Amino acid sequence: MLVPMATSLKLFIFSSFLSLMITSSIAQTSFRPKALALPITKDVTSSLPQYITQIKQRTPLVPVKLTLDLGGGYLWVNCENRQYVSSTFKPARCGSSQCSLFGLTGCSGDKICGRSPSNTVTGVSSYGDIHSDVVSVNSTDGTTPTKVVSVPNFLFICGSKVVQNGLAKGVTGMAGLGRTRVSLPSQFSSAFSFHRKFAICLTANSGADGVMFFGDGPYNLNQDVSKVLTYTPLITNPVSTAPSAFLGEPSVEYFIGVKSVKVSEKNVPLNTTLLSINKNGVGGTKISTVNPYTVMETTIYKAVADAFVKSLGAPTVSPVAPFGTCFATKDISFSRIGPGVPAIDLVLQNGVEWPIIGANSMVQFDDVICLGFVDAGSNPKASQVGFVNGGSHPVTSITIGAHQLENNLLKFDLAASRLGFRSLFLEHDNCQNFRFTSST
Ligand SMILES: *[C@@H]1O[C@H](CO)[C@@H](O)[C@H](O)[C@H]1NC(C)=O
Ligand SMILES: *[C@@H]1O[C@H](CO)[C@@H](O)[C@H](O)[C@H]1NC(C)=O
């Protein structure tokens, strides 16, 4: 079932690269939303956490749960068998402008274009036809949901059971937010003439909703947190890092320029070659909502973990997988902003720092508390579910994972190619303070 697309390139008919806009119109109404707000829940029912959002799709509308994939190129859902019933389900005909929005595509015997939906949790890809259907979501004034709005011809790829396997219970696809013309941010921006901006705020608490905004702020949690962001440039990796891509395609994931790492304000000695992206797409730092924890190339992991252990000054205990550096919980002090441990700062290319506070750096298991980073080199778990970063695609040196993103607002400004970030702990706020229920 696996189709390594880079090698099966010749089998596909290429569609043209016409630069066409999505022609979806705003449904039924002249109401033009300023932004959209979708909930993000943390699912802890599988072995590793997944972050789930929900849209409504099809006619009649049904709720569709999707695993959030920040670096995914598009929306895909399982359409197999009786999974998919809709009177507004339309195939994208080979050669159409809809197909060309996906870049390179194949063409099936039914003359429907397609490409490969990938499950980036398991690394499994297959081939699927491109379709469109109605998608319905809540708009927002920045504070609460305001009005339901629809995109009549939202494009997506049909996945299958094989690709769906490994997603959290009740989830039938993935919501890609990556740098393509068909990702959720791009299609919503085109449909509603939004600024090409979106924001994610992952909750640490599986019992409360975090939030994702499409369009510009204000993004009101307790306050307008879009005003307190630090910015750093987004970087493009010229080589795809996805489980499945055509040769020559750039990565659609979000990379940032980490120049050094500090522990307790002191620079950790690292091989800086690993921190830049080379011509084969290897190295550098990306952000992922699919990796539950930050994964580091083995020499970077060891250097950071050593500096952390020395600075903390507490004895280490037997580690709990997938982690390699753990302590007795009784040796750690706790405050409002979490475990009192040495600060870890990512120093970014424009000189700004991304602080990783204790709540984001540590993962607690009752009596044991671990540095929540995974060694990509030596930990066998690293190549298993949730840490897909190998195979035939280039290996990234640092993948900043979801635990480290929790309760941080991340705003992706695609037109300016920059990322705004802020730890909401530092604002006495958090990602679950958006009021989904007090809708008027
Ligand atoms: C809009 O938000 C309300 C309140 O949270 C929710 O019940 C409803 O399902 C949402 N609608 C859509 C289309 O997601
Ligand atoms: C640094 O990393 C690069 C890329 O992996 C490697 O070629 C080089 O040998 C490393 N340098 C040192 C001093 O280990």
CSV table of C-alpha atoms and ligand atoms in Angstrom, one decimal:
chain,number,residue,atom,x,y,z
A,1,MET,CA,0.0,0.0,0.0
A,2,LEU,CA,2.9,2.3,0.6
A,3,VAL,CA,3.7,4.5,-2.4
A,4,PRO,CA,7.1,6.2,-2.1
A,5,MET,CA,6.2,9.0,-4.4
A,6,ALA,CA,9.7,10.2,-5.2
A,7,THR,CA,10.4,6.9,-6.9
A,8,SER,CA,7.1,6.4,-8.6
A,9,LEU,CA,7.4,9.9,-10.1
A,10,LYS,CA,7.2,8.6,-13.7
A,11,LEU,CA,3.8,7.1,-13.1
A,12,PHE,CA,2.1,10.4,-12.7
A,13,ILE,CA,0.9,12.9,-15.1
A,14,PHE,CA,1.9,16.3,-14.1
A,15,SER,CA,-0.7,19.0,-14.0
A,16,SER,CA,0.3,22.5,-15.0
A,17,PHE,CA,1.6,25.1,-12.5
A,18,LEU,CA,-1.1,27.7,-13.3
A,19,SER,CA,-1.2,30.2,-10.6
A,20,LEU,CA,-4.9,30.2,-9.9
A,21,MET,CA,-6.8,31.3,-6.9
A,22,ILE,CA,-9.3,29.2,-5.2
A,23,THR,CA,-12.6,30.2,-6.6
A,24,SER,CA,-14.7,29.3,-3.6
A,25,SER,CA,-17.2,32.0,-2.8
A,26,ILE,CA,-18.6,32.9,0.6
A,27,ALA,CA,-21.7,31.0,1.1
A,28,GLN,CA,-25.2,32.4,1.1
A,29,THR,CA,-24.4,35.6,2.8
A,30,SER,CA,-22.6,38.9,2.5
A,31,PHE,CA,-21.2,38.5,6.0
A,32,ARG,CA,-17.5,38.6,5.8
A,33,PRO,CA,-15.8,37.2,8.9
A,34,LYS,CA,-12.6,38.8,10.2
A,35,ALA,CA,-11.2,35.5,11.5
A,36,LEU,CA,-12.1,31.9,12.3
A,37,ALA,CA,-11.7,30.0,15.5
A,38,LEU,CA,-11.4,26.2,15.8
A,39,PRO,CA,-11.0,24.2,19.0
A,40,ILE,CA,-7.8,22.1,19.6
A,41,THR,CA,-8.2,19.3,22.1
A,42,LYS,CA,-5.3,17.2,23.5
A,43,ASP,CA,-6.2,13.5,23.1
A,44,VAL,CA,-4.3,11.3,25.5
A,45,THR,CA,-6.2,8.0,24.8
A,46,SER,CA,-3.5,6.7,22.5
A,47,SER,CA,0.1,5.8,23.6
A,48,LEU,CA,1.3,9.3,22.7
A,49,PRO,CA,-0.7,12.5,22.8
A,50,GLN,CA,-2.3,13.9,19.6
A,51,TYR,CA,-3.8,17.3,19.1
A,52,ILE,CA,-7.2,17.2,17.5
A,53,THR,CA,-9.4,19.8,15.8
A,54,GLN,CA,-13.0,19.5,14.5
A,55,ILE,CA,-14.7,20.9,11.4
A,56,LYS,CA,-18.1,20.3,9.9
A,57,GLN,CA,-18.1,18.9,6.4
A,58,ARG,CA,-20.5,17.5,3.7
A,59,THR,CA,-24.2,17.7,3.0
A,60,PRO,CA,-25.8,17.1,5.4
A,61,LEU,CA,-23.0,18.5,7.6
A,62,VAL,CA,-21.3,16.1,10.0
A,63,PRO,CA,-18.5,16.8,12.5
A,64,VAL,CA,-15.1,15.5,11.3
A,65,LYS,CA,-12.3,15.1,13.8
A,66,LEU,CA,-8.8,15.6,12.5
A,67,THR,CA,-5.3,15.3,13.9
A,68,LEU,CA,-3.6,18.7,13.6
A,69,ASP,CA,-0.5,18.6,11.4
A,70,LEU,CA,1.3,21.9,11.4
A,71,GLY,CA,3.6,20.8,8.6
A,72,GLY,CA,1.0,18.9,6.5
A,73,GLY,CA,0.3,20.2,3.1
A,74,TYR,CA,-3.5,19.7,2.9
A,75,LEU,CA,-6.6,18.3,4.5
A,76,TRP,CA,-7.1,14.6,4.0
A,77,VAL,CA,-10.0,12.4,5.3
A,78,ASN,CA,-10.8,8.8,4.9
A,79,CYS,CA,-13.5,8.5,2.2
A,80,GLU,CA,-13.4,4.7,2.0
A,81,ASN,CA,-16.6,2.6,1.9
A,82,ARG,CA,-19.4,4.1,3.8
A,83,GLN,CA,-17.2,6.5,5.7
A,84,TYR,CA,-18.2,9.3,3.4
A,85,VAL,CA,-21.7,10.3,2.5
A,86,SER,CA,-22.4,13.7,0.9
A,87,SER,CA,-24.5,15.2,-1.9
A,88,THR,CA,-21.9,18.0,-2.5
A,89,PHE,CA,-18.8,15.7,-2.8
A,90,LYS,CA,-17.1,16.6,-6.1
A,91,PRO,CA,-14.1,15.2,-7.8
A,92,ALA,CA,-11.3,17.4,-9.1
A,93,ARG,CA,-11.0,16.7,-12.8
A,94,CYS,CA,-7.5,16.2,-14.2
A,95,GLY,CA,-6.1,19.4,-15.6
A,96,SER,CA,-8.5,21.7,-13.7
A,97,SER,CA,-7.3,24.7,-11.7
A,98,GLN,CA,-8.2,22.8,-8.5
A,99,CYS,CA,-5.7,20.1,-9.4
A,100,SER,CA,-3.0,22.6,-10.2
A,101,LEU,CA,-3.3,24.2,-6.7
A,102,PHE,CA,-1.8,20.9,-5.4
A,103,GLY,CA,1.3,21.3,-7.6
A,104,LEU,CA,2.3,17.9,-9.0
A,105,THR,CA,-0.5,15.4,-9.2
A,106,GLY,CA,-1.4,12.1,-10.6
A,107,CYS,CA,-4.5,11.3,-12.7
A,108,SER,CA,-6.6,8.2,-12.2
A,109,GLY,CA,-8.5,6.2,-14.7
A,110,ASP,CA,-11.6,8.2,-13.8
A,111,LYS,CA,-9.8,11.4,-14.7
A,112,ILE,CA,-9.6,12.6,-11.1
A,113,CYS,CA,-6.4,14.1,-10.0
A,114,GLY,CA,-4.7,12.9,-6.9
A,115,ARG,CA,-1.7,12.8,-4.7
A,116,SER,CA,-0.5,11.1,-1.6
A,117,PRO,CA,-2.2,11.6,1.7
A,118,SER,CA,0.3,10.9,4.5
A,119,ASN,CA,-0.2,9.9,8.1
A,120,THR,CA,2.7,11.8,9.6
A,121,VAL,CA,2.1,10.1,13.0
A,122,THR,CA,2.8,6.7,11.5
A,123,GLY,CA,4.7,7.7,8.4
A,124,VAL,CA,2.2,5.7,6.2
A,125,SER,CA,1.2,7.2,2.8
A,126,SER,CA,-1.0,6.0,0.0
A,127,TYR,CA,-2.5,7.5,-3.1
A,128,GLY,CA,-5.8,9.3,-3.0
A,129,ASP,CA,-8.1,11.3,-5.3
A,130,ILE,CA,-8.6,15.0,-4.8
A,131,HIS,CA,-12.2,16.1,-4.1
A,132,SER,CA,-14.0,19.2,-2.8
A,133,ASP,CA,-16.9,19.5,-0.4
A,134,VAL,CA,-18.6,22.0,1.9
A,135,VAL,CA,-16.6,22.9,5.0
A,136,SER,CA,-18.3,24.8,7.8
A,137,VAL,CA,-16.6,26.5,10.8
A,138,ASN,CA,-17.1,29.2,13.4
A,139,SER,CA,-16.0,32.7,12.7
A,140,THR,CA,-14.9,34.9,15.6
A,141,ASP,CA,-14.5,38.5,16.6
A,142,GLY,CA,-11.4,37.3,18.5
A,143,THR,CA,-13.2,36.6,21.8
A,144,THR,CA,-16.0,34.1,21.2
A,145,PRO,CA,-17.4,32.2,18.2
A,146,THR,CA,-19.7,34.6,16.3
A,147,LYS,CA,-21.3,33.0,13.2
A,148,VAL,CA,-21.0,29.8,11.3
A,149,VAL,CA,-19.5,30.3,7.9
A,150,SER,CA,-19.0,27.9,5.0
A,151,VAL,CA,-16.6,27.3,2.2
A,152,PRO,CA,-18.6,25.5,-0.5
A,153,ASN,CA,-15.7,23.9,-2.4
A,154,PHE,CA,-13.0,23.1,0.1
A,155,LEU,CA,-10.4,20.9,-1.4
A,156,PHE,CA,-9.0,17.8,0.2
A,157,ILE,CA,-7.5,14.4,-0.6
A,158,CYS,CA,-9.4,11.1,0.1
A,159,GLY,CA,-7.4,8.9,2.4
A,160,SER,CA,-8.1,5.3,3.4
A,161,LYS,CA,-8.3,3.0,6.4
A,162,VAL,CA,-4.6,2.1,6.0
A,163,VAL,CA,-3.6,5.8,6.2
A,164,GLN,CA,-6.1,6.5,9.0
A,165,ASN,CA,-4.7,3.7,11.3
A,166,GLY,CA,-2.7,5.2,14.2
A,167,LEU,CA,-4.8,8.3,14.6
A,168,ALA,CA,-6.7,8.9,17.8
A,169,LYS,CA,-10.1,7.4,18.4
A,170,GLY,CA,-12.8,9.0,16.3
A,171,VAL,CA,-10.3,10.8,14.1
A,172,THR,CA,-10.6,10.2,10.4
A,173,GLY,CA,-8.0,12.4,8.8
A,174,MET,CA,-5.4,15.2,9.3
A,175,ALA,CA,-5.6,18.9,9.0
A,176,GLY,CA,-2.5,20.2,7.3
A,177,LEU,CA,-1.5,23.8,8.0
A,178,GLY,CA,1.7,23.8,5.9
A,179,ARG,CA,3.1,26.1,3.3
A,180,THR,CA,1.0,25.1,0.3
A,181,ARG,CA,-1.8,26.7,-1.6
A,182,VAL,CA,-4.3,24.1,-0.4
A,183,SER,CA,-3.5,23.9,3.4
A,184,LEU,CA,-6.3,25.0,5.7
A,185,PRO,CA,-4.8,28.5,6.2
A,186,SER,CA,-4.4,29.0,2.5
A,187,GLN,CA,-7.9,27.9,1.6
A,188,PHE,CA,-9.6,29.9,4.4
A,189,SER,CA,-7.5,33.0,3.5
A,190,SER,CA,-8.6,32.7,-0.2
A,191,ALA,CA,-12.2,32.0,0.6
A,192,PHE,CA,-12.6,34.9,3.0
A,193,SER,CA,-9.9,37.3,1.8
A,194,PHE,CA,-8.1,37.1,5.1
A,195,HIS,CA,-4.5,38.2,5.7
A,196,ARG,CA,-2.4,35.1,5.3
A,197,LYS,CA,-2.0,34.6,9.0
A,198,PHE,CA,-3.0,31.9,11.4
A,199,ALA,CA,-2.2,31.1,15.1
A,200,ILE,CA,-2.2,27.9,17.2
A,201,CYS,CA,-2.4,27.6,20.9
A,202,LEU,CA,-2.1,24.0,22.2
A,203,THR,CA,-3.6,23.2,25.6
A,204,ALA,CA,-1.7,21.1,28.1
A,205,ASN,CA,-4.9,20.0,29.6
A,206,SER,CA,-6.8,17.1,27.9
A,207,GLY,CA,-10.1,18.4,29.6
A,208,ALA,CA,-10.2,21.8,28.0
A,209,ASP,CA,-10.0,23.2,24.5
A,210,GLY,CA,-7.0,25.1,23.1
A,211,VAL,CA,-7.6,27.2,20.0
A,212,MET,CA,-6.5,27.8,16.4
A,213,PHE,CA,-7.3,31.1,14.6
A,214,PHE,CA,-7.3,31.7,10.9
A,215,GLY,CA,-7.0,35.4,9.8
A,216,ASP,CA,-5.6,38.2,11.8
A,217,GLY,CA,-6.0,39.1,15.5
A,218,PRO,CA,-7.1,40.2,17.9
A,219,TYR,CA,-6.7,36.8,19.5
A,220,ASN,CA,-8.3,37.3,22.9
A,221,LEU,CA,-7.7,34.8,25.6
A,222,ASN,CA,-7.8,36.8,28.8
A,223,GLN,CA,-6.2,39.6,26.8
A,224,ASP,CA,-5.2,40.2,23.2
A,225,VAL,CA,-2.2,37.9,23.1
A,226,SER,CA,-1.4,38.8,19.5
A,227,LYS,CA,0.1,42.1,21.0
A,228,VAL,CA,2.8,40.4,23.1
A,229,LEU,CA,4.6,38.3,20.5
A,230,THR,CA,8.3,38.1,19.7
A,231,TYR,CA,9.0,37.5,16.0
A,232,THR,CA,11.6,35.4,14.1
A,233,PRO,CA,11.9,34.7,10.3
A,234,LEU,CA,10.4,31.5,9.0
A,235,ILE,CA,12.9,29.6,6.8
A,236,THR,CA,12.1,27.4,3.8
A,237,ASN,CA,13.9,24.0,3.5
A,238,PRO,CA,14.5,23.5,-0.3
A,239,VAL,CA,14.0,19.7,0.1
A,240,SER,CA,10.8,18.1,1.2
A,241,THR,CA,10.9,16.5,4.6
A,242,ALA,CA,7.5,14.8,4.3
A,243,PRO,CA,7.0,11.0,4.3
A,244,SER,CA,5.9,11.3,0.7
A,245,ALA,CA,6.7,14.0,-1.9
A,246,PHE,CA,7.7,14.4,-5.5
A,247,LEU,CA,11.4,14.9,-6.2
A,248,GLY,CA,12.3,18.5,-6.3
A,249,GLU,CA,9.5,19.7,-4.1
A,250,PRO,CA,10.5,22.0,-1.2
A,251,SER,CA,9.4,21.2,2.3
A,252,VAL,CA,6.0,22.6,3.3
A,253,GLU,CA,7.0,22.5,7.0
A,254,TYR,CA,7.8,25.5,9.1
A,255,PHE,CA,11.5,25.9,9.9
A,256,ILE,CA,13.1,28.5,12.1
A,257,GLY,CA,16.8,29.5,12.6
A,258,VAL,CA,18.1,28.2,15.9
A,259,LYS,CA,21.6,29.5,16.2
A,260,SER,CA,22.5,28.2,19.7
A,261,VAL,CA,20.9,26.7,22.8
A,262,LYS,CA,21.4,28.2,26.3
A,263,VAL,CA,20.9,26.4,29.6
A,264,SER,CA,20.7,28.7,32.6
A,265,GLU,CA,21.9,31.6,30.4
A,266,LYS,CA,25.0,29.7,29.3
A,267,ASN,CA,25.7,28.7,25.7
A,268,VAL,CA,25.8,24.9,25.2
A,269,PRO,CA,28.7,23.9,22.9
A,270,LEU,CA,27.1,22.4,19.8
A,271,ASN,CA,28.2,21.4,16.3
A,272,THR,CA,26.6,24.4,14.6
A,273,THR,CA,26.8,22.8,11.1
A,274,LEU,CA,23.8,20.7,12.3
A,275,LEU,CA,21.8,23.8,13.0
A,276,SER,CA,21.7,25.0,9.4
A,277,ILE,CA,19.9,23.3,6.5
A,278,ASN,CA,22.3,21.9,3.9
A,279,LYS,CA,21.7,21.6,0.2
A,280,ASN,CA,20.2,18.1,0.7
A,281,GLY,CA,17.6,19.5,3.1
A,282,VAL,CA,19.4,17.9,6.1
A,283,GLY,CA,19.7,19.7,9.4
A,284,GLY,CA,18.0,22.8,10.8
A,285,THR,CA,15.0,23.2,13.2
A,286,LYS,CA,11.4,22.7,12.4
A,287,ILE,CA,8.2,22.9,14.4
A,288,SER,CA,5.8,20.0,14.6
A,289,THR,CA,2.4,19.3,16.3
A,290,VAL,CA,2.7,15.7,15.4
A,291,ASN,CA,5.8,14.9,17.3
A,292,PRO,CA,4.6,15.0,20.9
A,293,TYR,CA,8.1,15.9,22.3
A,294,THR,CA,11.1,17.7,20.9
A,295,VAL,CA,13.5,15.4,19.1
A,296,MET,CA,17.2,16.3,18.9
A,297,GLU,CA,20.0,14.9,16.9
A,298,THR,CA,22.1,12.8,19.3
A,299,THR,CA,25.1,15.1,19.9
A,300,ILE,CA,22.8,18.1,20.4
A,301,TYR,CA,20.6,16.1,22.8
A,302,LYS,CA,23.6,14.9,24.8
A,303,ALA,CA,25.1,18.4,25.1
A,304,VAL,CA,21.8,20.0,26.2
A,305,ALA,CA,21.0,17.1,28.6
A,306,ASP,CA,24.6,17.3,30.2
A,307,ALA,CA,24.4,21.0,30.7
A,308,PHE,CA,20.9,20.7,32.2
A,309,VAL,CA,21.9,18.0,34.6
A,310,LYS,CA,25.0,19.9,35.7
A,311,SER,CA,23.0,23.1,36.2
A,312,LEU,CA,20.1,21.5,38.0
A,313,GLY,CA,22.5,19.6,40.4
A,314,ALA,CA,20.0,16.9,41.2
A,315,PRO,CA,20.9,13.2,40.8
A,316,THR,CA,19.4,11.4,37.7
A,317,VAL,CA,17.3,8.2,38.1
A,318,SER,CA,16.4,5.4,35.7
A,319,PRO,CA,14.8,7.1,32.7
A,320,VAL,CA,11.3,6.5,31.5
A,321,ALA,CA,11.0,5.9,27.7
A,322,PRO,CA,11.1,7.7,25.4
A,323,PHE,CA,13.2,10.1,27.6
A,324,GLY,CA,16.8,9.7,28.5
A,325,THR,CA,17.3,12.1,31.4
A,326,CYS,CA,15.0,11.9,34.5
A,327,PHE,CA,15.0,12.9,38.1
A,328,ALA,CA,13.1,12.1,41.3
A,329,THR,CA,10.1,14.4,41.5
A,330,LYS,CA,10.9,15.0,45.2
A,331,ASP,CA,14.2,16.7,44.2
A,332,ILE,CA,12.4,19.3,42.2
A,333,SER,CA,10.6,22.4,43.4
A,334,PHE,CA,7.3,23.6,41.8
A,335,SER,CA,5.8,27.0,41.3
A,336,ARG,CA,2.8,28.5,39.4
A,337,ILE,CA,4.7,28.2,36.1
A,338,GLY,CA,5.7,24.6,36.7
A,339,PRO,CA,8.8,22.7,37.8
A,340,GLY,CA,11.6,25.0,39.0
A,341,VAL,CA,14.4,23.8,36.6
A,342,PRO,CA,17.2,25.5,34.6
A,343,ALA,CA,15.8,27.7,31.9
A,344,ILE,CA,16.4,26.5,28.3
A,345,ASP,CA,16.5,29.2,25.7
A,346,LEU,CA,16.7,28.7,21.9
A,347,VAL,CA,18.7,31.6,20.5
A,348,LEU,CA,17.2,32.4,17.1
A,349,GLN,CA,18.8,33.9,14.0
A,350,ASN,CA,17.6,37.4,14.6
A,351,GLY,CA,19.0,37.4,18.1
A,352,VAL,CA,15.7,36.9,19.9
A,353,GLU,CA,15.3,34.0,22.4
A,354,TRP,CA,12.6,31.4,22.7
A,355,PRO,CA,12.4,30.6,26.4
A,356,ILE,CA,11.4,27.0,27.3
A,357,ILE,CA,10.1,27.2,30.9
A,358,GLY,CA,9.8,24.2,33.3
A,359,ALA,CA,6.2,23.4,32.3
A,360,ASN,CA,7.3,22.9,28.7
A,361,SER,CA,10.7,21.3,29.3
A,362,MET,CA,9.7,18.7,31.8
A,363,VAL,CA,7.3,15.7,31.6
A,364,GLN,CA,6.2,14.2,34.9
A,365,PHE,CA,5.3,10.5,35.7
A,366,ASP,CA,4.3,10.6,39.4
A,367,ASP,CA,7.6,10.1,41.3
A,368,VAL,CA,9.8,10.6,38.3
A,369,ILE,CA,10.1,13.8,36.2
A,370,CYS,CA,12.0,13.8,32.9
A,371,LEU,CA,13.6,16.3,30.6
A,372,GLY,CA,11.0,16.1,27.8
A,373,PHE,CA,13.3,15.9,24.9
A,374,VAL,CA,14.0,12.8,22.9
A,375,ASP,CA,17.4,11.6,21.6
A,376,ALA,CA,16.9,10.9,17.9
A,377,GLY,CA,20.1,8.8,17.8
A,378,SER,CA,20.1,6.3,20.5
A,379,ASN,CA,16.6,6.0,21.8
A,380,PRO,CA,14.9,3.1,19.9
A,381,LYS,CA,11.5,4.8,20.6
A,382,ALA,CA,12.6,7.7,18.5
A,383,SER,CA,12.1,5.8,15.3
A,384,GLN,CA,8.7,4.5,16.4
A,385,VAL,CA,5.3,6.0,16.2
A,386,GLY,CA,5.3,9.7,16.9
A,387,PHE,CA,8.9,10.2,16.1
A,388,VAL,CA,8.9,9.7,12.4
A,389,ASN,CA,12.0,11.5,11.2
A,390,GLY,CA,14.0,9.0,9.1
A,391,GLY,CA,13.5,6.8,6.1
A,392,SER,CA,14.3,8.3,2.8
A,393,HIS,CA,13.5,11.9,3.5
A,394,PRO,CA,16.1,14.3,5.0
A,395,VAL,CA,16.6,14.3,8.8
A,396,THR,CA,16.1,17.5,10.7
A,397,SER,CA,18.4,18.2,13.6
A,398,ILE,CA,15.8,19.7,16.0
A,399,THR,CA,12.1,19.1,15.7
A,400,ILE,CA,10.3,21.2,18.3
A,401,GLY,CA,7.5,19.0,19.5
A,402,ALA,CA,4.0,19.7,20.8
A,403,HIS,CA,4.8,19.5,24.6
A,404,GLN,CA,7.2,22.3,24.2
A,405,LEU,CA,4.5,24.4,22.3
A,406,GLU,CA,1.8,24.0,24.9
A,407,ASN,CA,0.5,27.3,26.3
A,408,ASN,CA,2.5,29.2,23.8
A,409,LEU,CA,0.7,31.3,21.2
A,410,LEU,CA,2.4,30.8,17.8
A,411,LYS,CA,1.3,33.1,15.1
A,412,PHE,CA,2.4,32.3,11.5
A,413,ASP,CA,2.5,35.3,9.3
A,414,LEU,CA,2.9,33.8,5.9
A,415,ALA,CA,3.0,37.0,3.8
A,416,ALA,CA,5.8,38.4,6.0
A,417,SER,CA,7.3,34.8,6.4
A,418,ARG,CA,7.7,35.2,10.1
A,419,LEU,CA,6.7,33.5,13.3
A,420,GLY,CA,5.4,35.3,16.4
A,421,PHE,CA,5.6,33.4,19.7
A,422,ARG,CA,5.0,34.0,23.4
A,423,SER,CA,4.8,31.7,26.4
A,424,LEU,CA,1.4,32.6,27.9
A,425,PHE,CA,2.6,31.5,31.4
A,426,LEU,CA,4.6,34.7,31.2
A,427,GLU,CA,1.3,36.6,30.6
A,428,HIS,CA,-0.6,34.8,33.4
A,429,ASP,CA,-2.8,33.4,30.6
A,430,ASN,CA,-3.2,30.1,28.9
A,431,CYS,CA,-4.5,28.5,25.7
A,432,GLN,CA,-7.8,27.3,27.2
A,433,ASN,CA,-9.0,30.8,28.0
A,434,PHE,CA,-10.8,31.3,24.6
A,435,ARG,CA,-14.5,31.1,25.4
A,436,PHE,CA,-15.9,28.6,23.0
A,437,THR,CA,-19.2,28.2,24.9
A,438,SER,CA,-20.4,31.7,25.6
A,439,SER,CA,-21.3,32.2,21.9
A,440,THR,CA,-24.1,34.7,21.3
B,1,LIG,C1,-19.5,26.6,16.5
B,1,LIG,O1,-19.3,26.7,17.9
B,1,LIG,C2,-20.3,26.1,18.7
B,1,LIG,C3,-20.0,26.5,20.2
B,1,LIG,O2,-18.7,26.1,20.6
B,1,LIG,C4,-20.3,24.7,18.5
B,1,LIG,O3,-21.3,24.0,19.2
B,1,LIG,C5,-20.6,24.4,17.0
B,1,LIG,O4,-20.5,23.0,16.7
B,1,LIG,C6,-19.5,25.1,16.1
B,1,LIG,N1,-19.9,25.0,14.7
B,1,LIG,C7,-19.1,24.5,13.8
B,1,LIG,C8,-19.6,24.6,12.4
B,1,LIG,O5,-18.0,24.1,14.1
B,2,LIG,C1,29.4,18.5,12.6
B,2,LIG,O1,28.3,18.0,11.9
B,2,LIG,C2,28.6,17.8,10.5
B,2,LIG,C3,27.3,17.4,9.9
B,2,LIG,O2,26.8,16.2,10.5
B,2,LIG,C4,29.7,16.8,10.4
B,2,LIG,O3,30.0,16.5,9.0
B,2,LIG,C5,31.0,17.3,11.1
B,2,LIG,O4,32.0,16.3,11.1
B,2,LIG,C6,30.6,17.6,12.5
B,2,LIG,N1,31.8,18.3,13.1
B,2,LIG,C7,32.3,17.8,14.3
B,2,LIG,C8,33.5,18.7,14.8
B,2,LIG,O5,31.9,16.9,14.9
